[in-house]
mmCIF file of C-alpha atoms and ligand atoms in Angstrom:
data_model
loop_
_atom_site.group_PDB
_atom_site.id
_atom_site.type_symbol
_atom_site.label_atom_id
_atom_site.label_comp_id
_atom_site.label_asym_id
_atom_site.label_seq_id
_atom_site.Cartn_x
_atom_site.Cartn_y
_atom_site.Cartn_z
ATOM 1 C CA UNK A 1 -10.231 -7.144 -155.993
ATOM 2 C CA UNK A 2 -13.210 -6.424 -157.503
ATOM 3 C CA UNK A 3 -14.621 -2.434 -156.510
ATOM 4 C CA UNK A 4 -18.577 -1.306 -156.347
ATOM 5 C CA UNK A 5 -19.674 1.507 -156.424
ATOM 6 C CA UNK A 6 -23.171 1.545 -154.607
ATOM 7 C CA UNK A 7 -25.756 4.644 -154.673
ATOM 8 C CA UNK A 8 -28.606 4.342 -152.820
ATOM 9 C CA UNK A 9 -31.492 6.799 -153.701
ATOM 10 C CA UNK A 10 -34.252 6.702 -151.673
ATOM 11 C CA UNK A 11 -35.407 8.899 -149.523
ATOM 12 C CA UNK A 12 -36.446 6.744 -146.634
ATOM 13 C CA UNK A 13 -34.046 5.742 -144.132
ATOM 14 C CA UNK A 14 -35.998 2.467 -142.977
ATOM 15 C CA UNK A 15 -38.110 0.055 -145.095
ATOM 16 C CA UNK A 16 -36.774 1.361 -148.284
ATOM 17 C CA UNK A 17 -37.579 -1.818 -150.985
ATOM 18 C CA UNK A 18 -35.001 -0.468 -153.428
ATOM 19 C CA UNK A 19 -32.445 -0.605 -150.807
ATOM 20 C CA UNK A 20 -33.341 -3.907 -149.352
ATOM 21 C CA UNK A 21 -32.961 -4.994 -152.776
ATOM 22 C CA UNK A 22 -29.714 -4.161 -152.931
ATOM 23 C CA UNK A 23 -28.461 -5.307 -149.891
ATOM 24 C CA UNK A 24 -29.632 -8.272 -151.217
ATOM 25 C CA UNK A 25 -27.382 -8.570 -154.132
ATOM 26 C CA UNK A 26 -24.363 -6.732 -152.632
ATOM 27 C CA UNK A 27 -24.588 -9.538 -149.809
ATOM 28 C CA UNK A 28 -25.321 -12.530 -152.374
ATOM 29 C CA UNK A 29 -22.180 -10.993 -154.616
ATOM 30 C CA UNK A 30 -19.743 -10.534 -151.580
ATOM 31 C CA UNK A 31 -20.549 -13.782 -150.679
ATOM 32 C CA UNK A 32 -19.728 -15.264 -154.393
ATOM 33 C CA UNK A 33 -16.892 -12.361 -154.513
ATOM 34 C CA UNK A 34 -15.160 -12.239 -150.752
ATOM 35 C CA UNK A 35 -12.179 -9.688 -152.351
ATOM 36 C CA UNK A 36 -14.622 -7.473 -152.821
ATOM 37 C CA UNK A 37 -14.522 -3.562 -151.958
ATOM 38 C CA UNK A 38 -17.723 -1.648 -151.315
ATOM 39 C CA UNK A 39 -18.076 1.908 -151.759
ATOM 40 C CA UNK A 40 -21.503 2.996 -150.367
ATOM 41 C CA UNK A 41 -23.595 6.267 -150.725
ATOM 42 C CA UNK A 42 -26.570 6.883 -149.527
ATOM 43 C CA UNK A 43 -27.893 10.122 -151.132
ATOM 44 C CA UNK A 44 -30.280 11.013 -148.480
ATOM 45 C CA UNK A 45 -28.083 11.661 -145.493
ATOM 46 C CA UNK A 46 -25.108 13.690 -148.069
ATOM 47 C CA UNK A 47 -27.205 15.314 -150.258
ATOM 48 C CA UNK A 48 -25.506 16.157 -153.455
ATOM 49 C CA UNK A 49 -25.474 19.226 -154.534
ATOM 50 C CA UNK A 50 -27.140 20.983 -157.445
ATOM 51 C CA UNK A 51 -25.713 22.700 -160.231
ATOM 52 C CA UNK A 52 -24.676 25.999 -159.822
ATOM 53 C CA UNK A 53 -22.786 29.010 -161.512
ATOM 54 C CA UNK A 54 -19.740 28.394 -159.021
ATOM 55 C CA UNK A 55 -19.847 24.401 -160.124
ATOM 56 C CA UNK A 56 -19.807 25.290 -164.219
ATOM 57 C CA UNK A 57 -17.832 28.001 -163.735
ATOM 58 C CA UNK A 58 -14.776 25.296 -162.416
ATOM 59 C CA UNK A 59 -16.437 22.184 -164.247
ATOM 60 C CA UNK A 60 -15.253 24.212 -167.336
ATOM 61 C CA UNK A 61 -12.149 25.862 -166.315
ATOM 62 C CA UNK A 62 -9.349 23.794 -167.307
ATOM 63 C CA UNK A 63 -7.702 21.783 -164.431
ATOM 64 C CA UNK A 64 -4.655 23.598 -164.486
ATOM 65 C CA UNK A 65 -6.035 26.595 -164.107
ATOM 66 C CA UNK A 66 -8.743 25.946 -161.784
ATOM 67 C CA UNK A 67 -8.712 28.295 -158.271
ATOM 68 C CA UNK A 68 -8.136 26.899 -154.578
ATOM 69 C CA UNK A 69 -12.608 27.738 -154.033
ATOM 70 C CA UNK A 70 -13.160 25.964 -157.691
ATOM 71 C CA UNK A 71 -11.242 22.518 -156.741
ATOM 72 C CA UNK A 72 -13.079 22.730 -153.689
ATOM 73 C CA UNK A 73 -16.745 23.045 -155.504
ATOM 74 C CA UNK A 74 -15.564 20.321 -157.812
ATOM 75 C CA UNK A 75 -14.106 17.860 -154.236
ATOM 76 C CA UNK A 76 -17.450 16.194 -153.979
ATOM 77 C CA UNK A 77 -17.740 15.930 -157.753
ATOM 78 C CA UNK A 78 -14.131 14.752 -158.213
ATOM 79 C CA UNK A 79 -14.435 12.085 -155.642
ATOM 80 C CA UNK A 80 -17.317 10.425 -157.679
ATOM 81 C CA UNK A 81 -16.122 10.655 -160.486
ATOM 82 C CA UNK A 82 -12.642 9.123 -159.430
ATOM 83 C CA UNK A 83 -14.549 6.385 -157.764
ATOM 84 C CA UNK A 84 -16.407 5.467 -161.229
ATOM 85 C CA UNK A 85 -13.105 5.410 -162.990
ATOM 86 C CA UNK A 86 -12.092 2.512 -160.691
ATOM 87 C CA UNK A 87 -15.620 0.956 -160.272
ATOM 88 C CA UNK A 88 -15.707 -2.416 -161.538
ATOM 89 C CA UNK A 89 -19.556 -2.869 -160.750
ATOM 90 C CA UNK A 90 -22.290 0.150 -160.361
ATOM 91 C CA UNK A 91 -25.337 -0.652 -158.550
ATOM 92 C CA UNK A 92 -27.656 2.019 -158.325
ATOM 93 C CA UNK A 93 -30.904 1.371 -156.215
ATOM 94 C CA UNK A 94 -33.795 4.260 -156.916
ATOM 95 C CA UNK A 95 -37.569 4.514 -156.505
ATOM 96 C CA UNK A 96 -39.767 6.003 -158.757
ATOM 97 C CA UNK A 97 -40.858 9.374 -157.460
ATOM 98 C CA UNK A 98 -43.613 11.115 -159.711
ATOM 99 C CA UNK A 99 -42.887 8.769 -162.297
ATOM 100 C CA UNK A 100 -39.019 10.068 -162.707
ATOM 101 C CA UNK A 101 -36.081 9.907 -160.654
ATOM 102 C CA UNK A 102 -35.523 11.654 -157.301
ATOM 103 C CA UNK A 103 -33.894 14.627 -157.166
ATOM 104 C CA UNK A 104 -31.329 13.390 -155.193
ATOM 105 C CA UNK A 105 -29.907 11.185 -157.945
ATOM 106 C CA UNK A 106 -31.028 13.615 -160.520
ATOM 107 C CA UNK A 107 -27.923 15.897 -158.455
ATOM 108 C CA UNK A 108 -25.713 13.065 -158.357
ATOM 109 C CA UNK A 109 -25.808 12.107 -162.206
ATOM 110 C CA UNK A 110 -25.225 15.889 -162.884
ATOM 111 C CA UNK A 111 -21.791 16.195 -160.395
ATOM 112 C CA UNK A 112 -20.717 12.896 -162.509
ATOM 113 C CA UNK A 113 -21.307 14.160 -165.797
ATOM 114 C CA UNK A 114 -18.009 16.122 -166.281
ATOM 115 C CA UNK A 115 -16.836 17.339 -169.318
ATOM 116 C CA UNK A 116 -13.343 16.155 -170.028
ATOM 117 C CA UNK A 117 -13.959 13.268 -167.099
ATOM 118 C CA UNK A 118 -16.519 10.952 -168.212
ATOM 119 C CA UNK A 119 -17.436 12.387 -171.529
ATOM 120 C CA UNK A 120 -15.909 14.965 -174.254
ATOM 121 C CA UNK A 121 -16.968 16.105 -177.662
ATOM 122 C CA UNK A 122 -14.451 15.986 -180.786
ATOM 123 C CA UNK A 123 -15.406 16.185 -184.516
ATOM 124 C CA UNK A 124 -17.592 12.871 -184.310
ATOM 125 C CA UNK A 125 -19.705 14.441 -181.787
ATOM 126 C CA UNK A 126 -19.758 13.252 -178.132
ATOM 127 C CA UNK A 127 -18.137 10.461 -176.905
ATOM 128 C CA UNK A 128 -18.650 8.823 -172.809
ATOM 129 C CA UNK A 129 -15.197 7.923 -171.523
ATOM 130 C CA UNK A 130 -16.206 5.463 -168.665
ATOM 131 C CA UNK A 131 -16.089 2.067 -168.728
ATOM 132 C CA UNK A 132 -17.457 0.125 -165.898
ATOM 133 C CA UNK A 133 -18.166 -4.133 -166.816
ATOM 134 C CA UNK A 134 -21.235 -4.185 -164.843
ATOM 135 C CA UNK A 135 -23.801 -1.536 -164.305
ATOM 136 C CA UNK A 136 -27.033 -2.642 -162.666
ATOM 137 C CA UNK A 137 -30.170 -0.297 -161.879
ATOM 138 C CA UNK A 138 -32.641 -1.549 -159.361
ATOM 139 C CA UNK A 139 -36.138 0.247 -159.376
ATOM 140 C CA UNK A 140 -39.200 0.202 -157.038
ATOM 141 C CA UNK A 141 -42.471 1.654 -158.029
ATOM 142 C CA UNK A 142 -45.595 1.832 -156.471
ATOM 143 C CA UNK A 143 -47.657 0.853 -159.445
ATOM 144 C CA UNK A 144 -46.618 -0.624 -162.721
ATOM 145 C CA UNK A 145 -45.480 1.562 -165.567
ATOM 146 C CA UNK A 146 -43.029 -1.311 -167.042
ATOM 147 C CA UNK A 147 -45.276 -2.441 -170.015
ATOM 148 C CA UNK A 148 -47.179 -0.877 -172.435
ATOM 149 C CA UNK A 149 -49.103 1.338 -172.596
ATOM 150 C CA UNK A 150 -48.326 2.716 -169.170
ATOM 151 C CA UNK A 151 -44.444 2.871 -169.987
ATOM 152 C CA UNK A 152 -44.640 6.447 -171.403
ATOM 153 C CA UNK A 153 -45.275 7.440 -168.623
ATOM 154 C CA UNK A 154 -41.855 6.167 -167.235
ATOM 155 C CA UNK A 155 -39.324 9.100 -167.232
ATOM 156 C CA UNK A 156 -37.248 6.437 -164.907
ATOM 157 C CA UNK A 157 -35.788 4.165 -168.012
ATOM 158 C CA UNK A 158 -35.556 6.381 -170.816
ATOM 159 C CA UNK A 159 -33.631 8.892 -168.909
ATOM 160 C CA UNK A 160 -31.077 6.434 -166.728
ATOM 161 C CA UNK A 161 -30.834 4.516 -169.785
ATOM 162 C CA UNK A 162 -29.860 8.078 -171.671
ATOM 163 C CA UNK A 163 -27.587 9.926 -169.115
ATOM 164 C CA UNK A 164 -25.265 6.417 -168.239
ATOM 165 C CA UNK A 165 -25.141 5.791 -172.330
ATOM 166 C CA UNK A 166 -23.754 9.426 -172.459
ATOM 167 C CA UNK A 167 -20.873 9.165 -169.870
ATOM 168 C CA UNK A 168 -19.591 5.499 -171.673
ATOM 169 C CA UNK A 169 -22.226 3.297 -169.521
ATOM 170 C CA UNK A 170 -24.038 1.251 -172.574
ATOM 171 C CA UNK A 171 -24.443 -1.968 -171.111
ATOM 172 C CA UNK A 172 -26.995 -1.158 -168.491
ATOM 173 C CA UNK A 173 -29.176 -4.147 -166.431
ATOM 174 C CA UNK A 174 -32.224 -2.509 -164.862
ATOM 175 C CA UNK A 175 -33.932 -4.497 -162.107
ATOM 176 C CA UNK A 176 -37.574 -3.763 -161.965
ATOM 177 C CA UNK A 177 -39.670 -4.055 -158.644
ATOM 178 C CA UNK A 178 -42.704 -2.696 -159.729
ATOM 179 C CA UNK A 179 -45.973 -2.865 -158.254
ATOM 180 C CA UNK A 180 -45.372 -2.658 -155.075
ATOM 181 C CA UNK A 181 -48.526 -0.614 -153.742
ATOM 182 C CA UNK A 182 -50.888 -2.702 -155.840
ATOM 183 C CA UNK A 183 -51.558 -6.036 -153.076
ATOM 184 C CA UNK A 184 -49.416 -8.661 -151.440
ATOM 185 C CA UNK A 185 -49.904 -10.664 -154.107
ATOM 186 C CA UNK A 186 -48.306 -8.324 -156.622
ATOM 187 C CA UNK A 187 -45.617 -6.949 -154.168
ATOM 188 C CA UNK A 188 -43.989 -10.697 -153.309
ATOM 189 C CA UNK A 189 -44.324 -11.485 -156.951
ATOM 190 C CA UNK A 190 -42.318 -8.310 -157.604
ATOM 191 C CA UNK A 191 -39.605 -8.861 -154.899
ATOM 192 C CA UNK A 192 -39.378 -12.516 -155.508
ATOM 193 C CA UNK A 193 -38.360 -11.841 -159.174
ATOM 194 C CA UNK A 194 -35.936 -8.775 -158.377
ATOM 195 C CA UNK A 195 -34.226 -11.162 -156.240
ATOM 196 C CA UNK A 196 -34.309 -14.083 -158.683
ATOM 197 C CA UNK A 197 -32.916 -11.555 -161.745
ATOM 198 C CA UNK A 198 -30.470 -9.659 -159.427
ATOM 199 C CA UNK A 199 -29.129 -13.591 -158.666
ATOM 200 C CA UNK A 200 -28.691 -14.046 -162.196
ATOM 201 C CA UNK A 201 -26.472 -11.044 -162.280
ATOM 202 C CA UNK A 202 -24.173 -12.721 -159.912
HETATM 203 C C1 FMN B 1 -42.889 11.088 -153.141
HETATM 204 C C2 FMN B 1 -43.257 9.781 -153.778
HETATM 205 C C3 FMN B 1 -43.572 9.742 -155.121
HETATM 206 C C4 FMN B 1 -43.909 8.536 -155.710
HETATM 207 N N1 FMN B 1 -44.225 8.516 -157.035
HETATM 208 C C5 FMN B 1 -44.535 7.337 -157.620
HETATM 209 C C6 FMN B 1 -44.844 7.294 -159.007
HETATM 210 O O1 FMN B 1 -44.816 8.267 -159.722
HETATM 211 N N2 FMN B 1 -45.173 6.085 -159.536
HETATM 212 C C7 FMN B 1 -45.193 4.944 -158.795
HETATM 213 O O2 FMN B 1 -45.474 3.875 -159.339
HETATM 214 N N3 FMN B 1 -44.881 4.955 -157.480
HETATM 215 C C8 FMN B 1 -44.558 6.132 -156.888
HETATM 216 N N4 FMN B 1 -44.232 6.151 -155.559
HETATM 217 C C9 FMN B 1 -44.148 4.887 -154.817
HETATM 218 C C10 FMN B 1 -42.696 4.427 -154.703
HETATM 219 O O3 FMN B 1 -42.086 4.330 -155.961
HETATM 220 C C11 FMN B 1 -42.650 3.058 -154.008
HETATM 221 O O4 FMN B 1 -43.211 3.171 -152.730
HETATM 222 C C12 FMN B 1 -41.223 2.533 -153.909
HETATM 223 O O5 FMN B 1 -41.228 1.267 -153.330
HETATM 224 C C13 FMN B 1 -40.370 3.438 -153.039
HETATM 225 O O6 FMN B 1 -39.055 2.897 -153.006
HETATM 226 P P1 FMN B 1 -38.345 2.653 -151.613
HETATM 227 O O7 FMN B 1 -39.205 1.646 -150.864
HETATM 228 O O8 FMN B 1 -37.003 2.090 -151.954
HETATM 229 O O9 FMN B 1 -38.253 3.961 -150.894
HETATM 230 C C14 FMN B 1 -43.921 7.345 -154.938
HETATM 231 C C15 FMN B 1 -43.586 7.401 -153.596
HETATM 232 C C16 FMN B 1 -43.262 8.587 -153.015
HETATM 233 C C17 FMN B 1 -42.906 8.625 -151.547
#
């Protein structure tokens, strides 16, 4: 049985590229995979929630000690995080929104960094503690900020690339659609070869 975990991060709730993108490769994968479970979360319709002083107060209480109203602000964080630990592939599917991530998935990659759950600190300095075999990150962009010199201007890389390195994720594949606002030309050039390198990852 092989277990994704699949976030979905755009905002729109039809036409979304990103998503289409990775319907493509869950369906090409399930096809290639059939004992395959999908876990599925869309980010827009259960917003995750931001970090608050109720969420670090019981993200750094100790388990044992934690109170009945801390477990419960950790439930939503706990059940991501458990779902990671058993994730075999992570597909995460994201636009670029002013050139960084959306918020949305900004809020989810804060309830699943968890001290003492997918990363800890001892003498050598920090170390991530999850280990998923395949971790894919399909983006869509309206214009192209993949090659120099446009790429500083990419907070969506650097930062992905950072956070999922910190919680044990090292070995990331990002899937670029980028482009997409820039012609037909350049938008079926982009898709075609998302689809093409998301087959490869089969
Ligand atoms: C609020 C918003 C902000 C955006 N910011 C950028 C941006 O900074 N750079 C860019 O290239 N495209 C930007 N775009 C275009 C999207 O990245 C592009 O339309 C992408 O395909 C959206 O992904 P989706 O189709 O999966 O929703 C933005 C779109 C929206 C709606």
């Amino acid at each position: 049985m092989t277990h994704i975990v699949r976030i979905d991060a755009s905002a729109l709730s039809q036409g979304s590229e990103s998503k289409k993108l990775a319907d493509f490769f869950c369906e090409q994968f399930m096809q290639n995979h059939p004992n395959t479970q999908l876990t599925q979360h869309i980010l827009a319709q259960t917003l995750p929630s931001h970090i608050d002083e109720a969420f670090i107060g019981a993200a750094y209480t100790p388990a044992h000690a934690r109170t009945e109203q801390q477990k419960e602000r950790l439930s939503y964080s706990d059940q991501h995080v458990q779902a990671l630990k058993r994730a075999d592939v992570l597909l995460i599917s994201t636009p670029m929104y002013n050139f960084s991530l959306p918020s949305t998935l900004k809020a989810w990659l804060d309830n699943v960094t968890r001290v003492g759950e997918t990363f800890k600190y001892d003498a050598n300095g920090p170390e991530g503690l999850l280990n998923i075999p395949k971790v894919i990150v399909i983006v869509s962009s309206g214009g192209d900020y993949t090659q120099a010199p446009l790429n500083k201007m990419n907070f969506v890389e650097p930062y992905l690339t950072t956070i999922l390195g910190f919680i044990g994720l090292h070995n990331v594949t990002f899937v670029n659609a980028p482009g997409l606002a820039m012609g037909e030309e350049s938008k079926t050039r982009a898709l075609n070869n998302a689809q093409q390198a998301l087959l490869n990852l089969i």
